[in-house]
Tab-separated table of C-alpha atoms in Angstrom:
chain	number	residue	atom	x	y	z
Q	1	TYR	CA	5.132	-44.107	-13.955
Q	2	ILE	CA	7.757	-42.257	-11.944
Q	3	HIS	CA	9.396	-39.081	-13.217
Q	4	ILE	CA	12.702	-38.269	-11.511
Q	5	ILE	CA	13.756	-34.613	-11.393
Q	6	ASN	CA	17.351	-33.854	-10.548
Q	7	LYS	CA	18.431	-30.795	-8.559
Q	8	ALA	CA	19.673	-28.935	-11.647
Q	9	ASP	CA	16.224	-29.275	-13.276
Q	10	MET	CA	14.553	-28.071	-10.096
Q	11	ALA	CA	16.837	-25.025	-9.940
Q	12	ALA	CA	16.096	-24.197	-13.582
Q	13	SER	CA	12.329	-24.506	-13.008
Q	14	LYS	CA	12.465	-21.954	-10.216
Q	15	GLY	CA	13.718	-19.275	-12.577
Q	16	LEU	CA	16.343	-16.620	-12.059
Q	17	LYS	CA	17.273	-15.138	-8.721
Q	18	ILE	CA	17.502	-11.377	-9.186
Q	19	LEU	CA	19.277	-8.814	-7.022
Q	20	VAL	CA	18.174	-5.264	-7.802
Q	21	GLY	CA	19.765	-2.025	-6.581
Q	22	CYS	CA	17.779	0.858	-5.073
Q	23	LYS	CA	19.482	4.156	-4.289
Q	24	ARG	CA	17.895	6.921	-2.215
Q	25	VAL	CA	18.420	10.260	-3.969
Q	26	ILE	CA	17.028	13.796	-3.863
Q	27	ASP	CA	13.700	13.682	-5.700
Q	28	TYR	CA	13.992	14.564	-9.396
Q	29	ALA	CA	11.423	17.384	-9.021
Q	30	VAL	CA	13.399	19.204	-6.286
Q	31	LYS	CA	15.623	22.149	-7.201
Q	32	VAL	CA	19.052	21.275	-5.817
Q	33	ARG	CA	20.814	23.964	-3.753
Q	34	VAL	CA	24.550	24.205	-3.093
Q	35	LYS	CA	25.657	24.594	0.544
Q	36	PRO	CA	27.012	28.049	1.481
Q	37	ASP	CA	30.464	26.554	2.154
Q	38	ARG	CA	30.394	24.821	-1.282
Q	39	SER	CA	31.200	21.456	0.287
Q	40	GLY	CA	28.171	19.760	-1.257
Q	41	VAL	CA	24.437	20.147	-1.783
Q	42	VAL	CA	21.704	20.728	0.788
Q	43	THR	CA	20.019	17.433	1.755
Q	44	GLU	CA	18.436	18.327	5.120
Q	45	GLY	CA	14.674	18.810	4.904
Q	46	VAL	CA	14.682	17.927	1.198
Q	47	LYS	CA	12.345	15.339	-0.330
Q	48	HIS	CA	14.100	12.090	-1.306
Q	49	SER	CA	12.871	9.157	-3.373
Q	50	MET	CA	14.144	6.115	-5.250
Q	51	ASN	CA	16.522	6.878	-8.109
Q	52	PRO	CA	14.314	6.806	-11.266
Q	53	PHE	CA	16.601	4.400	-13.156
Q	54	ASP	CA	16.567	2.052	-10.133
Q	55	GLU	CA	12.765	2.235	-10.138
Q	56	ILE	CA	12.883	0.932	-13.715
Q	57	ALA	CA	15.238	-1.854	-12.580
Q	58	VAL	CA	12.816	-2.842	-9.798
Q	59	GLU	CA	9.890	-2.865	-12.233
Q	60	GLU	CA	11.801	-5.135	-14.620
Q	61	ALA	CA	12.607	-7.590	-11.815
Q	62	VAL	CA	8.949	-7.677	-10.750
Q	63	ARG	CA	7.775	-8.199	-14.339
Q	64	MET	CA	10.193	-11.098	-14.766
Q	65	LYS	CA	8.753	-12.630	-11.603
Q	66	GLU	CA	5.211	-12.203	-12.909
Q	67	LYS	CA	6.207	-13.931	-16.173
Q	68	LYS	CA	7.673	-16.836	-14.124
Q	69	LEU	CA	11.124	-16.039	-15.527
Q	70	ALA	CA	12.405	-15.211	-12.036
Q	71	GLY	CA	11.885	-17.164	-8.848
Q	72	GLU	CA	12.956	-14.517	-6.324
Q	73	ALA	CA	13.680	-10.791	-6.497
Q	74	VAL	CA	15.743	-9.176	-3.747
Q	75	ALA	CA	16.235	-5.410	-3.389
Q	76	ILE	CA	19.401	-3.919	-1.913
Q	77	SER	CA	20.220	-0.361	-0.894
Q	78	VAL	CA	23.522	1.066	0.316
Q	79	GLY	CA	22.795	4.226	2.258
Q	80	PRO	CA	21.662	5.945	5.462
Q	81	PRO	CA	18.922	4.677	7.806
Q	82	GLN	CA	16.310	6.488	5.671
Q	83	SER	CA	17.116	4.127	2.791
Q	84	GLN	CA	14.739	1.670	4.450
Q	85	GLU	CA	11.867	3.810	3.127
Q	86	THR	CA	13.235	3.345	-0.391
Q	87	LEU	CA	13.439	-0.412	0.128
Q	88	ARG	CA	9.866	-0.515	1.436
Q	89	THR	CA	8.791	1.164	-1.810
Q	90	ALA	CA	10.538	-1.612	-3.765
Q	91	LEU	CA	8.830	-4.239	-1.586
Q	92	ALA	CA	5.465	-2.566	-2.211
Q	93	MET	CA	6.111	-2.767	-5.962
Q	94	GLY	CA	6.446	-6.554	-5.689
Q	95	ILE	CA	9.998	-7.357	-4.536
Q	96	ASP	CA	10.162	-10.374	-2.166
Q	97	ARG	CA	12.670	-9.188	0.431
Q	98	ALA	CA	15.261	-6.480	1.002
Q	99	ILE	CA	18.811	-5.955	2.250
Q	100	HIS	CA	19.997	-2.654	3.707
Q	101	VAL	CA	23.729	-1.976	3.959
Q	102	GLU	CA	23.600	0.919	6.395
Q	103	ILE	CA	26.122	3.722	5.980
Q	104	PRO	CA	26.696	6.147	8.893
Q	105	LEU	CA	25.635	9.688	8.020
Q	106	ALA	CA	29.167	10.939	8.736
Q	107	GLN	CA	30.513	8.717	5.933
Q	108	LEU	CA	27.666	9.144	3.478
Q	109	GLU	CA	29.026	12.155	1.560
Q	110	LYS	CA	32.351	10.361	1.018
Q	111	LEU	CA	30.704	7.193	-0.293
Q	112	GLN	CA	31.806	6.555	-3.887
Q	113	PRO	CA	30.795	4.090	-6.651
Q	114	ILE	CA	33.847	1.893	-5.964
Q	115	HIS	CA	32.677	1.424	-2.356
Q	116	VAL	CA	29.119	0.588	-3.418
Q	117	SER	CA	30.427	-1.853	-6.040
Q	118	LYS	CA	32.572	-3.669	-3.472
Q	119	LEU	CA	29.668	-3.879	-1.009
Q	120	LEU	CA	27.358	-5.260	-3.711
Q	121	ALA	CA	30.019	-7.771	-4.749
Q	122	LYS	CA	30.273	-9.050	-1.160
Q	123	VAL	CA	26.492	-9.428	-0.955
Q	124	CYS	CA	26.512	-11.284	-4.292
Q	125	GLU	CA	28.982	-13.777	-2.831
Q	126	SER	CA	26.473	-14.762	-0.146
Q	127	GLU	CA	23.196	-14.301	-2.063
Q	128	LYS	CA	24.464	-15.912	-5.282
Q	129	PRO	CA	22.027	-14.184	-7.662
Q	130	ASP	CA	21.774	-15.168	-11.326
Q	131	LEU	CA	21.176	-11.580	-12.377
Q	132	VAL	CA	21.927	-8.165	-10.898
Q	133	ILE	CA	19.901	-5.255	-12.303
Q	134	LEU	CA	20.968	-1.707	-11.460
Q	135	GLY	CA	19.948	1.685	-12.783
Q	136	LYS	CA	22.409	2.853	-15.440
Q	137	GLN	CA	23.213	5.902	-13.295
Q	138	ALA	CA	21.989	7.848	-10.265
Q	139	ILE	CA	20.541	11.309	-10.835
Q	140	ASP	CA	22.471	12.809	-7.904
Q	141	ASP	CA	26.034	12.142	-9.091
Q	142	ASP	CA	25.450	10.890	-12.692
Q	143	CYS	CA	28.540	8.686	-12.293
Q	144	ASN	CA	27.334	5.710	-14.389
Q	145	GLN	CA	30.061	3.521	-12.850
Q	146	THR	CA	28.623	1.106	-10.278
Q	147	GLY	CA	27.250	-1.536	-12.678
Q	148	GLN	CA	30.457	-1.685	-14.702
Q	149	MET	CA	32.665	-1.851	-11.593
Q	150	LEU	CA	30.492	-4.584	-10.070
Q	151	ALA	CA	30.746	-6.711	-13.233
Q	152	ALA	CA	34.542	-6.294	-13.185
Q	153	LEU	CA	34.812	-7.257	-9.506
Q	154	LEU	CA	32.647	-10.344	-9.999
Q	155	ASP	CA	34.168	-11.153	-13.413
Q	156	TRP	CA	30.643	-11.450	-14.836
Q	157	PRO	CA	29.335	-10.451	-18.286
Q	158	GLN	CA	27.651	-7.043	-18.381
Q	159	ALA	CA	24.975	-5.407	-20.529
Q	160	THR	CA	24.625	-1.686	-19.874
Q	161	PHE	CA	21.907	0.787	-20.992
Q	162	ALA	CA	19.335	-1.985	-21.498
Q	163	SER	CA	16.034	-1.102	-23.184
Q	164	LYS	CA	14.896	-4.736	-23.483
Q	165	ILE	CA	15.806	-7.951	-21.610
Q	166	GLU	CA	14.776	-11.380	-22.947
Q	167	PRO	CA	15.866	-14.471	-20.974
Q	168	SER	CA	16.269	-17.730	-22.896
Q	169	GLN	CA	13.924	-20.648	-22.176
Q	170	ASP	CA	16.476	-22.344	-19.938
Q	171	SER	CA	17.316	-19.002	-18.209
Q	172	LYS	CA	21.009	-19.537	-18.928
Q	173	GLN	CA	21.304	-16.616	-21.348
Q	174	LEU	CA	19.901	-13.123	-21.747
Q	175	ARG	CA	19.345	-11.280	-25.008
Q	176	VAL	CA	19.700	-7.585	-24.179
Q	177	THR	CA	18.897	-4.660	-26.455
Q	178	ARG	CA	21.177	-1.735	-25.587
Q	179	GLU	CA	20.785	1.948	-26.338
Q	180	VAL	CA	23.996	3.223	-27.928
Q	181	ASP	CA	24.955	6.469	-29.665
Q	182	GLY	CA	24.288	5.037	-33.122
Q	183	GLY	CA	20.893	3.499	-32.249
Q	184	LEU	CA	20.318	0.021	-30.789
Q	185	GLU	CA	22.671	-2.903	-30.219
Q	186	THR	CA	21.576	-6.456	-29.360
Q	187	ILE	CA	23.930	-8.734	-27.424
Q	188	ASP	CA	23.708	-12.161	-25.765
Q	189	VAL	CA	25.190	-12.625	-22.305
Q	190	SER	CA	25.353	-15.740	-20.164
Q	191	VAL	CA	24.215	-15.670	-16.547
Q	192	PRO	CA	25.229	-14.766	-13.916
Q	193	ALA	CA	25.372	-11.247	-15.352
Q	194	VAL	CA	25.045	-7.560	-14.483
Q	195	VAL	CA	22.518	-5.445	-16.410
Q	196	THR	CA	21.922	-1.706	-16.079
Q	197	SER	CA	18.537	-0.256	-17.039
Q	198	ASP	CA	17.912	2.594	-19.446
Q	199	LEU	CA	14.911	4.904	-19.575
Q	200	ARG	CA	12.920	2.971	-22.194
Q	201	LEU	CA	13.161	-0.460	-20.558
Q	202	ASN	CA	9.696	-0.059	-18.997
Q	203	GLU	CA	7.384	2.301	-17.136
Q	204	PRO	CA	7.381	1.645	-13.361
Q	205	ARG	CA	4.078	0.955	-11.631
Q	206	TYR	CA	2.669	2.861	-8.680
Q	207	ALA	CA	2.575	0.942	-5.412
Q	208	THR	CA	-1.018	0.359	-4.286
Q	209	LEU	CA	-2.112	0.923	-0.682
Q	210	PRO	CA	-2.702	-2.818	0.019
Q	211	ASN	CA	0.782	-3.611	-1.298
Q	212	ILE	CA	2.294	-0.798	0.789
Q	213	MET	CA	0.709	-2.389	3.872
Q	214	LYS	CA	1.977	-5.853	2.870
Q	215	ALA	CA	5.475	-4.450	2.358
Q	216	LYS	CA	5.709	-3.600	6.055
Q	217	LYS	CA	5.683	-7.323	6.854
Q	218	LYS	CA	8.215	-8.416	4.250
Q	219	PRO	CA	11.736	-9.259	5.524
Q	220	LEU	CA	14.351	-6.501	5.519
Q	221	ALA	CA	17.851	-7.529	6.635
Q	222	LYS	CA	20.461	-5.053	7.902
Q	223	MET	CA	24.203	-5.194	7.296
Q	224	SER	CA	27.171	-2.920	7.849
Q	225	PRO	CA	30.304	-2.298	5.745
Q	226	ASP	CA	32.384	-3.733	8.612
Q	227	GLN	CA	30.410	-6.982	8.497
Q	228	LEU	CA	31.104	-7.217	4.787
Q	229	GLY	CA	34.778	-6.341	5.237
Q	230	VAL	CA	34.741	-3.294	2.944
Q	231	ASP	CA	36.888	-0.240	3.691
Q	232	LEU	CA	35.083	3.032	2.960
Q	233	GLN	CA	38.227	5.161	2.799
Q	234	PRO	CA	37.521	7.735	0.046
Q	235	ARG	CA	39.604	7.554	-3.133
Q	236	GLN	CA	38.707	11.071	-4.249
Q	237	GLU	CA	38.324	14.431	-2.534
Q	238	VAL	CA	35.681	17.004	-3.453
Q	239	ILE	CA	37.379	20.400	-3.576
Q	240	SER	CA	34.331	22.527	-4.302
Q	241	VAL	CA	30.753	22.242	-5.542
Q	242	GLU	CA	29.536	25.115	-7.735
Q	243	ASP	CA	26.191	26.149	-9.195
Q	244	PRO	CA	26.120	25.888	-12.999
Q	245	PRO	CA	26.692	29.243	-14.733
Q	246	VAL	CA	23.560	31.266	-15.375
Q	247	ARG	CA	22.517	31.003	-18.997
Q	248	LYS	CA	22.677	34.322	-20.828
Q	249	ALA	CA	19.543	35.679	-22.460
Q	250	GLY	CA	19.182	35.017	-26.170
Q	251	ALA	CA	18.416	37.503	-28.941
Q	252	LYS	CA	15.809	37.347	-31.695
Q	253	VAL	CA	16.680	38.009	-35.328
Q	254	GLU	CA	14.337	38.840	-38.180
Q	255	SER	CA	16.016	36.896	-40.964
Q	256	VAL	CA	18.791	34.478	-41.870
Q	257	GLU	CA	20.871	37.438	-43.066
Q	258	ASP	CA	20.574	39.049	-39.627
Q	259	LEU	CA	21.603	35.780	-37.984
Q	260	VAL	CA	24.690	35.440	-40.193
Q	261	GLY	CA	25.556	39.086	-39.483
Q	262	LYS	CA	25.348	38.518	-35.709
Q	263	LEU	CA	27.533	35.420	-35.971
Q	264	ARG	CA	30.102	37.352	-38.011
Q	265	GLU	CA	30.170	40.116	-35.399
Q	266	LYS	CA	31.096	37.523	-32.782
Q	267	GLY	CA	33.695	35.941	-35.065
Q	268	LEU	CA	31.847	32.605	-35.140
Q	269	VAL	CA	31.594	32.479	-38.945
Q	270	LYS	CA	33.644	34.054	-41.718
């Protein structure tokens, strides 16, 4: 008895190929300080780590690999030389290999979501992933633009703010539960697709010491924007960066009547 498997069946059996984004940002626990000249924020000597939403994206890719839904998971970071540390963290969490698109420090502050989207699109052309998972936003700029721009550039379906991802048995479709203002929305998208992760998608694991050591031997490829043919000319100019206004102290009231009286004094109620 001979069973013949065609190439399409073999490709399906290997599962999805996932490309997952990892951005290096100022650690969420660090108090951000504005530069004296108000041109940006202080980054020198400040602790950096992987963007928390990207950490969730990495965890989801690794879980899909563990469930045999994905065949290969590749991490990519667009950033300075130090972004390699972020990629090594992703590799230690269980990602197979990494790609670093290195941005010169002189150009880093002018790097914008449109540039990152174009760089990711170029990498997608060569890597040909079935699924791209990105964090829904980065905690440094809160732009929430890269995933949507990437989907537009590739002309792929997109599912943003994902709190659950369920691939079909043949891995040709994804059922994604999205967090929206009114609650939850469930949509089906065909692959290849772009998905952005929300906070409740999963809880990222901690990288163990043995896996951190193994990560040092995993492949990490370097690229440059010039190699990918992407112009990093900024589309926007930052005029000034300001600290948020200091919140004024509140006042206690003894009763509802006192509260209404205070509001009337300020002309907030009639």
